[in-house]
């Protein structure tokens, strides 16, 4: 199976959507309109988009603190995502969640977690539900190289493999957990090397190439739907920006050399995908330019939508605490 | 006397204790690059063995700190309130219980430095003020400095203490400055603040305000407002919640007859509720009005800047509570 033109173009559109969305968030943050932390996904777009291109709307995903890109890749609405980040009532979570907690249950986005690795068991449980209720959805969880060191991660992988759950563990290895490098925090060369210890396939891929990510995910999804159990995919990627907006004292190059950052930035997932499409004769450069321009307009619209959306009211404070209010 | 920030005070205490005692070492995430501000230069000064950057594995490294402490080391662990949840097994089942369960054999001289971020748009997963949860667990000493002076003195006491200490660093106080004496100007050459001794921030006669951590500043601000109206407030900072200096609080209430407690934690089973309960039980006949507890609303921390500030104690809420007790 290969991706057709329409799919490739849609992937490019979503990568641009994430990139421009994040650029807008950075701009808004630097203007002081946003006070809380926000973690830019710039540089890692191919992972979210390649993975979600292999999923259906009914499939579930869960993410982490760096999760603006994951919901957008799954088909999330940028207006509601941006409104959430600005803490507005039209936001995905009515302003209750914010940057680290976007969620759209209607299209399988089970929400992001600010506590590192705490979504991994959640996604595992979603896969358990699919198995127990004999539904054919799969679940996929995005987590970092840092997260891979949490007990919750190891425990989930063991259970998923033991019970043959339809879950895909998508590790975004960007080489760092804040300032801590991969080599100073993981005892094996690759997170995917650990898969054999759980008895599941471990697949190491180029996370800057959306098509490669799609291929690996597609196979993992096939396995999952066929009842063959989980897969651990490790996508090698790189975070182009600082770890977090609002933690600006830790500049991106203080713990990484500028050469390393520059070198990594030559492998920008957007131009890689754009060239792949053009080289394969699917689209022309002009068509790509058009997509980019349309998405730019879309994101400007999202910012305007978010700015115009009202803030929640004090009486909303106690809403949504309980199914049956106490 | 020099003024220092709370963070500087913590950093100084760490350096002094590491210099004094070779068995003291620090561990936590991103210490080398001092992501949380208090560990800059430590690796250069003490070497990588004594300043360990850990993997993201809270339950693992909290437990490793405990294990090391059983064998003669005195770890200082840096973390954040919300990350304590990940290490709960080690904190509750081991840290709090080992000494007693093993008939007093286990010595656990560990200090957890726990940054308490809130009120900064970080949402429910990064805004926990969870010291009351640990007060409810016998076996843990709970330290809540409200200013740089106490932060330094209590931190040094914690490192020397042979029990497990959780020192909560209030995120809204960490960049505030207070006077912290230089060691050369101190009679014993160092600053140590004992556990279980409250600080009377200001004496007064009409109402007692007990402030916890960042709540102390709200108490001070509220007292200023009411001073203009002739109200004399006595402000007490317990500094440590376990052990708690109930005597100072009860004595104050005996004098003023009125109590307001300001606690940034959620109200239900908060430090404020505990203090209110103690005063209701032991100081009832001194009270001239029902006790007021100004604490955070009993809901998760909402993200929106339009909502979040509404849930915490503020000087205005404290003023209104004082008016209530004054009748
Ligand atoms: C349990 C827990 N510990 C620490 C943190 C602080 N923290 C936030 S993001 C992060 C690094 C995460 O690294 P990784 O999983 O590799 O994801 P990345 O940020 O690189 O995308 C840390 C330590 C946290 N949010 N949760
Ligand atoms: Mg990482």
XYZ file of C-alpha atoms and ligand atoms in Angstrom:
680
model
C 0.000 0.000 0.000
C 1.218 3.480 -0.797
C -0.055 6.940 -0.081
C -1.948 8.619 -2.893
C -1.673 12.219 -3.932
C -4.625 13.342 -1.873
C -3.218 11.764 1.271
C 0.245 13.189 0.710
C -1.151 16.654 0.157
C -3.325 16.409 3.233
C -0.279 15.382 5.231
C 1.591 18.411 3.981
C -1.348 20.637 4.814
C -1.421 19.325 8.368
C 2.322 19.717 8.807
C 2.032 23.332 7.703
C -0.940 23.778 9.991
C 1.113 22.624 12.970
C 4.143 24.691 11.999
C 2.235 27.947 11.501
C 0.093 27.299 14.533
C 3.206 26.959 16.666
C 4.757 30.058 15.125
C 1.616 31.954 16.045
C 1.740 30.595 19.599
C 5.355 31.710 19.918
C 4.441 35.178 18.720
C 1.483 35.428 21.059
C 3.588 34.186 23.954
C 6.353 36.671 23.332
C 3.828 39.513 23.266
C 2.878 38.596 26.834
C -0.677 37.578 25.964
C -0.007 34.107 27.341
C 1.573 33.534 30.715
C 1.710 29.795 31.201
C 4.170 27.368 29.671
C 3.743 26.126 26.094
C 5.996 23.588 24.409
C 6.565 24.119 20.688
C 6.443 21.080 18.432
C 8.341 22.751 15.606
C 10.742 20.317 13.938
C 8.760 17.226 14.945
C 5.687 17.672 12.728
C 6.357 14.635 10.564
C 5.927 12.292 13.515
C 2.430 13.416 14.461
C 1.281 13.765 10.883
C 2.821 10.532 9.593
C 1.370 8.606 12.533
C -2.113 10.096 12.374
C -2.261 9.573 8.600
C -2.401 5.866 9.373
C -5.315 6.267 11.791
C -9.075 6.589 11.453
C -11.272 9.077 13.266
C -12.426 6.291 15.561
C -8.853 5.426 16.574
C -7.680 7.011 19.793
C -4.563 9.043 20.476
C -3.074 10.473 23.641
C -0.183 12.853 24.009
C 2.020 14.736 26.396
C 3.052 18.274 27.312
C 4.321 18.910 23.772
C 0.974 18.240 22.198
C -0.326 21.014 20.011
C 0.790 19.035 16.983
C -0.793 15.711 17.902
C -4.420 16.870 17.938
C -3.931 19.019 14.861
C -2.468 16.024 13.036
C -5.475 13.936 14.084
C -7.782 16.473 12.457
C -8.381 18.803 15.365
C -9.831 22.252 14.857
C -7.180 24.966 15.037
C -9.729 27.575 16.094
C -10.721 25.653 19.174
C -7.118 24.659 19.883
C -5.941 28.265 19.743
C -8.888 29.439 21.830
C -7.960 26.860 24.454
C -4.387 28.055 24.544
C -5.675 31.573 25.150
C -7.916 30.261 27.925
C -11.145 31.166 26.150
C -14.597 29.645 26.472
C -14.652 28.399 22.855
C -11.503 26.401 23.514
C -11.503 22.631 23.379
C -11.711 22.401 27.161
C -13.601 25.674 27.700
C -10.373 27.213 28.974
C -9.983 24.682 31.774
C -7.060 22.758 30.278
C -4.810 25.015 28.228
C -1.723 24.318 26.181
C -0.779 21.012 27.794
C -4.272 19.559 27.800
C -5.896 19.862 24.395
C -8.476 17.149 23.783
C -11.253 16.375 21.327
C -12.943 13.156 22.317
C -15.243 13.352 19.287
C -12.348 12.479 17.003
C -10.474 10.165 19.311
C -8.135 12.642 20.986
C -8.179 11.433 24.571
C -6.180 14.337 25.827
C -2.677 15.331 26.662
C -0.871 15.111 29.949
C 1.508 17.540 31.579
C 2.869 14.784 33.786
C 5.475 13.029 31.728
C 4.446 9.495 30.652
C 1.110 9.614 32.402
C -0.821 9.230 29.136
C 0.931 5.983 28.273
C -1.222 3.817 30.580
C -4.308 5.751 29.456
C -3.705 4.820 25.828
C -3.028 1.259 26.920
C -6.386 1.221 28.644
C -8.090 2.573 25.541
C -6.663 -0.385 23.647
C -7.891 -2.694 26.387
C -11.401 -1.290 25.867
C -11.145 -1.955 22.136
C -10.210 -5.536 22.848
C -12.799 -6.166 25.557
C -15.634 -4.555 23.611
C -14.506 -6.180 20.364
C -14.318 -2.877 18.528
C -11.713 -2.444 15.865
C -10.219 0.869 16.934
C -6.575 1.085 17.898
C -4.852 3.523 20.183
C -1.592 5.363 19.732
C 0.351 7.271 22.318
C 2.997 9.904 21.675
C 5.687 10.166 24.327
C 9.251 11.384 24.542
C 12.628 9.789 25.074
C 12.521 11.205 28.601
C 9.120 9.650 29.243
C 10.452 6.274 28.194
C 12.249 6.117 31.559
C 9.107 6.261 33.648
C 7.766 3.170 35.316
C 4.335 3.888 33.836
C 5.839 3.430 30.391
C 7.511 0.099 31.150
C 4.489 -1.230 32.992
C 2.181 -0.305 30.107
C 4.359 -1.977 27.520
C 4.459 -5.168 29.491
C 0.686 -5.277 29.906
C 0.058 -4.359 26.292
C 2.263 -7.154 25.086
C 0.972 -9.649 27.632
C -2.618 -8.979 26.595
C -1.936 -8.390 22.869
C -3.509 -4.957 23.034
C -4.034 -2.873 19.889
C -1.770 -0.018 20.937
C 1.103 1.746 19.216
C 3.772 3.255 21.417
C 5.160 6.168 19.411
C 8.332 7.425 21.015
C 9.418 10.838 19.762
C 13.122 10.718 20.426
C 14.261 14.312 20.110
C 17.432 13.608 22.043
C 16.587 15.595 25.163
C 14.318 15.780 28.156
C 14.471 19.526 28.828
C 18.276 19.803 29.133
C 19.079 16.172 29.879
C 20.514 14.398 26.884
C 19.448 10.964 25.747
C 22.853 9.470 26.468
C 22.781 10.766 30.027
C 19.414 9.282 30.757
C 18.808 6.080 28.821
C 20.905 2.962 29.326
C 20.480 1.503 25.835
C 21.335 2.927 22.428
C 17.730 3.133 21.386
C 14.387 3.183 23.143
C 13.190 0.747 20.479
C 15.855 -1.730 21.651
C 13.727 -2.245 24.729
C 10.838 -3.671 22.703
C 12.323 -7.142 22.591
C 12.299 -7.233 26.386
C 8.522 -6.858 26.282
C 8.136 -9.248 23.413
C 6.919 -6.776 20.836
C 8.447 -5.407 17.640
C 10.646 -2.353 18.046
C 10.973 -0.186 14.959
C 13.500 2.593 14.565
C 12.616 5.204 11.958
C 13.505 8.626 10.607
C 11.029 10.916 12.298
C 11.744 13.778 9.918
C 10.235 11.845 7.035
C 6.452 11.794 7.315
C 6.169 9.010 4.773
C 8.523 6.763 6.745
C 6.522 7.463 9.881
C 3.303 6.610 8.044
C 4.775 3.346 6.743
C 5.883 2.153 10.156
C 2.636 3.231 11.800
C 0.559 1.675 9.082
C 2.184 -1.685 9.672
C 1.801 -1.317 13.450
C -1.885 -0.452 12.981
C -2.363 -3.469 10.734
C -0.851 -5.699 13.396
C -2.950 -4.097 16.110
C -6.214 -4.460 14.191
C -5.359 -8.071 13.384
C -5.044 -8.807 17.104
C -1.299 -9.327 16.903
C -0.555 -6.862 19.692
C 1.416 -3.690 20.272
C 4.407 -2.138 18.504
C 7.006 0.238 19.823
C 8.099 2.770 17.233
C 10.960 5.143 17.894
C 10.969 8.146 15.594
C 14.269 10.012 15.618
C 13.485 13.703 15.545
C 14.626 17.049 16.895
C 13.084 19.965 18.710
C 14.003 23.117 16.808
C 12.881 25.526 19.546
C 13.427 25.954 23.260
C 11.984 23.264 25.490
C 9.224 25.575 26.598
C 7.994 29.077 26.129
C 7.988 30.719 29.493
C 11.141 28.931 30.587
C 13.211 31.221 28.449
C 16.219 31.203 30.667
C 17.105 27.775 29.258
C 17.972 28.735 25.733
C 17.990 25.990 23.182
C 21.718 26.063 22.706
C 22.893 26.104 26.311
C 22.812 22.351 26.598
C 23.131 21.575 22.882
C 25.783 23.041 20.657
C 24.726 25.579 18.084
C 26.296 23.321 15.430
C 24.084 20.469 16.526
C 20.979 22.657 16.336
C 21.984 24.056 12.935
C 22.735 20.609 11.601
C 19.401 19.227 12.811
C 17.545 22.125 11.277
C 18.815 21.188 7.838
C 16.487 18.195 8.140
C 13.282 20.161 8.386
C 10.318 17.813 7.923
C 8.283 20.317 5.910
C 10.686 20.812 2.984
C 11.504 17.091 3.122
C 7.873 16.195 2.527
C 7.339 18.994 0.048
C 10.278 17.873 -2.082
C 9.192 14.249 -1.873
C 5.788 15.158 -3.292
C 7.238 17.343 -6.007
C 9.938 14.817 -6.949
C 7.389 12.054 -7.250
C 5.425 14.306 -9.591
C 2.365 14.539 -7.373
C 2.330 18.309 -7.090
C 4.083 21.365 -8.407
C 5.946 23.913 -6.354
C 3.184 26.394 -7.109
C 0.564 24.069 -5.666
C 2.668 23.727 -2.527
C 2.933 27.501 -2.274
C -0.819 27.691 -2.515
C -1.293 25.189 0.281
C 1.088 27.157 2.451
C -0.722 30.419 1.741
C -4.116 28.882 2.530
C -2.872 27.455 5.789
C -1.331 30.780 6.751
C -4.733 32.383 6.304
C -6.361 29.598 8.257
C -4.021 30.157 11.218
C -4.515 33.918 11.118
C -8.204 33.123 11.311
C -7.610 30.852 14.294
C -5.774 33.583 16.152
C -8.564 36.022 15.422
C -11.180 33.481 16.464
C -9.335 32.842 19.714
C -8.866 36.522 20.460
C -12.526 37.259 19.835
C -13.759 34.365 21.901
C -14.988 35.416 25.360
C -13.251 34.378 28.528
C -15.096 31.895 30.712
C -17.153 33.489 33.467
C -16.684 33.056 37.225
C -19.835 30.908 37.334
C -18.094 28.418 35.024
C -15.552 27.635 37.752
C -17.536 24.809 39.302
C -18.813 23.413 35.999
C -17.441 20.045 34.842
C -16.070 18.884 38.185
C -18.487 16.009 38.608
C -20.802 13.758 36.665
C -23.170 14.065 39.621
C -22.399 17.296 41.440
C -21.670 16.858 45.141
C 22.738 42.790 56.011
C 22.221 41.544 52.502
C 18.834 40.820 51.011
C 18.522 37.584 49.095
C 15.896 35.825 47.094
C 14.299 32.670 48.368
C 16.019 30.718 45.565
C 19.413 32.180 46.448
C 18.818 31.211 50.046
C 18.071 27.629 49.080
C 21.141 27.538 46.848
C 23.330 28.872 49.653
C 21.985 26.342 52.118
C 22.686 23.547 49.643
C 26.256 24.663 49.056
C 26.970 25.150 52.749
C 25.605 21.741 53.693
C 27.442 19.987 50.850
C 30.647 21.661 51.913
C 30.127 20.799 55.560
C 29.276 17.137 55.068
C 30.618 14.843 52.350
C 27.654 12.511 52.682
C 25.294 15.207 51.430
C 24.589 14.995 47.720
C 21.862 16.287 45.412
C 19.824 14.493 42.824
C 17.003 15.468 40.501
C 16.151 16.377 36.940
C 18.135 18.967 34.991
C 20.233 20.061 37.959
C 23.301 20.855 35.878
C 21.422 23.442 33.869
C 19.519 24.570 36.937
C 16.120 24.492 35.318
C 14.466 25.339 38.632
C 17.042 27.951 39.510
C 18.652 26.671 42.701
C 21.415 24.383 41.443
C 23.511 26.601 39.164
C 27.223 25.868 39.414
C 26.823 22.869 41.713
C 28.279 20.353 39.262
C 31.312 22.560 38.674
C 31.782 22.925 42.408
C 31.088 19.419 43.686
C 31.418 17.171 40.643
C 28.959 14.918 38.880
C 28.956 12.243 41.559
C 27.494 14.575 44.128
C 25.156 16.377 41.728
C 23.252 13.695 39.901
C 21.066 14.480 36.919
C 18.509 11.700 37.015
C 16.417 10.196 34.260
C 12.736 11.079 34.313
C 11.917 8.377 36.861
C 10.549 9.944 40.030
C 9.443 6.786 41.747
C 12.841 5.294 40.984
C 15.086 8.111 42.113
C 12.983 9.059 45.145
C 13.409 5.467 46.252
C 17.098 5.438 45.378
C 17.533 8.495 47.601
C 15.841 6.632 50.447
C 17.989 3.559 49.918
C 21.151 5.649 49.896
C 20.060 7.389 53.074
C 19.678 4.028 54.808
C 23.348 3.438 54.089
C 24.895 6.609 55.354
C 24.205 9.204 52.664
C 22.166 12.387 53.118
C 20.458 13.091 49.809
C 18.796 16.343 48.817
C 16.233 15.554 46.133
C 14.890 18.318 43.921
C 11.430 17.983 42.420
C 8.084 19.706 41.895
C 4.857 19.188 43.851
C 3.028 17.699 40.893
C 5.805 15.190 40.245
C 5.533 13.882 43.801
C 2.477 11.970 42.630
C 4.675 9.823 40.394
C 6.824 8.856 43.368
C 3.983 8.347 45.862
C 4.774 4.698 46.455
C 8.249 5.493 47.674
C 7.134 8.553 49.619
C 4.209 6.991 51.415
C 4.972 3.278 51.624
C 8.678 3.627 52.232
C 9.802 7.118 53.280
C 7.013 7.664 55.771
C 6.807 4.162 57.167
C 10.192 2.471 57.201
C 11.547 3.758 60.491
C 8.454 2.765 62.444
C 7.795 -0.539 60.670
C 11.346 -1.642 61.219
C 11.188 -0.824 64.891
C 13.335 2.289 64.668
C 16.207 0.665 62.796
C 15.839 2.743 59.633
C 17.452 6.174 59.562
C 16.248 8.246 56.601
C 18.017 11.598 56.461
C 16.552 12.704 53.129
C 15.397 16.174 52.199
C 12.955 16.561 49.332
C 13.016 20.099 47.985
C 9.651 20.465 46.362
C 8.906 23.450 44.173
C 5.301 24.471 44.454
C 4.274 26.255 41.271
C 0.812 27.753 41.073
C -0.974 30.898 39.955
C 0.963 31.120 36.731
C -1.215 29.606 34.064
C 0.279 26.148 34.292
C -3.049 24.345 34.620
C -4.123 21.454 36.827
C -1.092 19.252 36.220
C 1.484 21.777 37.396
C -0.214 23.727 40.166
C -0.423 21.406 43.131
C -0.141 22.723 46.670
C -0.191 19.299 48.182
C 1.514 19.525 51.585
C -1.709 18.622 53.428
C -1.713 15.219 51.703
C 1.631 14.539 53.334
C 0.555 15.956 56.696
C -2.075 13.243 56.618
C 0.666 10.637 56.298
C 2.441 10.027 59.602
C 6.212 9.945 59.306
C 7.038 12.940 57.133
C 8.202 16.341 58.318
C 6.515 19.138 56.404
C 8.318 22.418 56.003
C 6.769 25.476 54.351
C 9.087 28.476 54.405
C 7.454 31.742 53.382
C 10.623 33.817 52.917
C 14.320 33.603 52.121
C 15.521 33.745 55.730
C 13.417 30.800 56.802
C 14.097 28.951 53.563
C 17.806 28.973 54.268
C 17.597 28.219 57.950
C 14.980 25.506 57.627
C 16.698 23.899 54.668
C 19.930 23.548 56.634
C 18.035 22.087 59.571
C 16.280 19.650 57.232
C 19.524 18.377 55.757
C 20.848 17.674 59.252
C 17.605 16.118 60.457
C 17.468 12.337 60.518
C 13.858 12.079 59.353
C 12.394 12.462 55.898
C 11.746 16.149 55.289
C 9.581 17.600 52.553
C 10.429 21.249 52.073
C 7.823 23.022 49.954
C 9.191 26.015 48.068
C 6.333 28.379 47.396
C 6.448 29.419 43.755
C 5.001 32.859 44.370
C 7.595 33.567 47.051
C 10.686 32.214 45.319
C 11.780 35.451 43.735
C 10.874 37.567 46.765
C 13.721 39.049 48.788
C 14.296 39.184 52.508
C 17.259 39.972 54.649
C 19.449 36.956 55.182
C 22.431 37.545 57.453
C 25.905 36.611 56.323
C 27.355 33.732 58.298
C 30.138 35.975 59.610
C 27.523 38.128 61.330
C 25.857 35.231 63.108
C 26.849 34.181 66.635
C 27.249 30.510 65.647
C 28.566 31.283 62.186
C 25.534 29.825 60.478
C 21.806 30.206 60.060
C 19.696 27.388 61.450
C 15.958 27.718 62.020
C 14.523 25.030 64.295
C 11.495 22.938 63.367
C 8.280 23.403 65.311
C 8.879 27.015 66.253
C 6.446 29.473 64.712
C 7.482 32.964 63.749
C 5.391 35.834 65.039
C 5.602 38.024 61.962
C 3.921 40.901 63.733
C 2.295 41.141 67.142
C -1.285 42.325 67.498
C -4.297 42.153 69.746
C -7.570 42.012 67.762
C -7.226 39.003 65.489
C -4.759 36.169 64.881
C -3.920 35.422 61.268
C -2.009 32.213 60.646
C -0.447 32.243 57.175
C 1.002 29.212 55.472
C 3.755 29.550 52.869
C 2.609 32.148 50.291
C -0.389 32.789 52.530
C 1.837 34.745 54.908
C 2.243 37.573 52.417
C -1.527 37.744 51.910
C -1.894 37.998 55.680
C 0.614 40.848 55.796
C -1.101 42.685 52.949
C -4.530 42.235 54.519
C -3.287 43.377 57.923
C -1.936 46.563 56.355
C -5.327 47.370 54.871
C -7.071 46.899 58.193
C -4.403 48.664 60.210
C -5.638 51.887 58.638
C -9.002 51.117 60.225
C -7.430 50.592 63.603
C -7.428 46.780 63.551
C -4.407 45.205 65.206
C -3.620 41.801 63.681
C -1.147 39.284 65.025
C 0.388 37.333 62.161
C 1.840 33.904 62.773
C 3.882 31.867 60.324
C 4.122 28.272 61.619
C 7.056 27.633 59.215
C 6.767 23.892 59.747
C 3.431 22.072 59.648
C 4.851 18.822 60.992
C 5.911 19.499 63.690
C 3.385 22.277 64.292
C 3.867 24.896 66.978
C 0.338 24.784 68.349
C 1.375 26.525 71.529
C 2.192 29.808 69.832
C -1.066 29.721 67.882
C -3.187 28.906 70.941
C -1.486 31.591 73.016
C -2.191 34.141 70.327
C -5.846 33.126 70.045
C -6.130 33.339 73.835
C -5.080 36.964 73.462
C -7.090 37.973 70.372
C -10.104 35.644 70.565
C -10.275 35.485 66.784
C -8.606 33.299 64.171
C -8.228 33.473 60.401
C -6.032 30.892 58.653
C -4.690 31.564 55.155
C -3.727 28.418 53.289
C -2.997 28.187 49.531
C -3.935 24.474 49.532
C -7.402 23.245 48.650
C -9.706 23.805 51.571
C -10.875 20.284 52.354
C -8.520 18.614 54.849
C -6.052 21.451 54.400
C -3.404 22.640 56.845
C -5.960 25.361 57.565
C -8.583 22.803 58.540
C -6.129 21.085 60.856
C -5.174 24.319 62.572
C -8.848 25.294 62.864
C -9.624 21.897 64.367
C -6.841 22.182 66.931
C -7.957 25.637 67.989
C -11.603 24.534 68.125
C -10.621 21.603 70.332
C -8.066 23.242 72.550
C -8.851 26.948 72.461
C -12.639 26.934 72.164
C -13.300 29.013 75.284
C -10.955 31.715 74.047
C -12.835 32.211 70.793
C -15.184 35.126 70.370
C -16.160 34.295 66.794
C -16.175 31.275 64.509
C -12.803 30.500 62.926
C -12.382 31.428 59.251
C -10.201 29.444 56.837
C -9.238 31.199 53.608
C -8.002 28.439 51.310
C -8.249 27.456 47.647
C -11.587 26.464 46.188
C -12.311 22.746 46.186
C -11.902 22.372 42.416
C -8.994 21.544 40.146
C -6.875 24.450 39.017
C -8.390 25.879 35.829
C -6.033 27.126 33.140
C -7.758 30.274 31.943
C -6.355 33.540 33.271
C -9.994 34.543 33.714
C -10.570 31.678 36.158
C -7.357 30.661 37.863
C -6.877 33.757 40.046
C -10.384 33.313 41.457
C -9.599 30.085 43.242
C -6.680 31.047 45.486
C -6.618 33.057 48.693
C -6.014 36.760 48.093
C -5.452 39.687 50.452
C -9.018 40.807 49.665
C -10.436 37.460 50.750
C -8.364 37.642 53.926
C -9.625 41.160 54.646
C -13.175 39.980 54.277
C -12.564 36.986 56.553
C -11.104 39.300 59.176
C -14.144 41.542 58.951
C -16.311 38.462 59.470
C -14.513 37.416 62.647
C -14.538 40.973 63.957
C -18.307 40.974 63.518
C 6.602 13.394 36.039
C 7.211 14.631 35.512
N 8.477 14.924 35.823
C 9.059 16.037 35.330
C 8.351 16.882 34.530
C 9.015 18.149 33.992
N 9.202 17.990 32.559
C 8.337 18.483 31.663
S 8.717 18.067 30.116
C 10.104 17.234 30.607
C 10.980 16.562 29.625
C 10.255 15.556 28.838
O 11.135 14.981 27.939
P 10.625 14.025 26.802
O 9.714 12.997 27.374
O 11.796 13.563 26.058
O 9.711 14.972 25.892
P 10.165 16.288 25.083
O 9.956 17.450 25.982
O 11.556 16.117 24.681
O 9.218 16.350 23.939
C 10.237 17.308 31.991
C 11.345 16.744 32.760
C 7.008 16.568 34.258
N 6.234 17.380 33.529
N 6.463 15.435 34.734
Mg 12.693 14.410 24.413
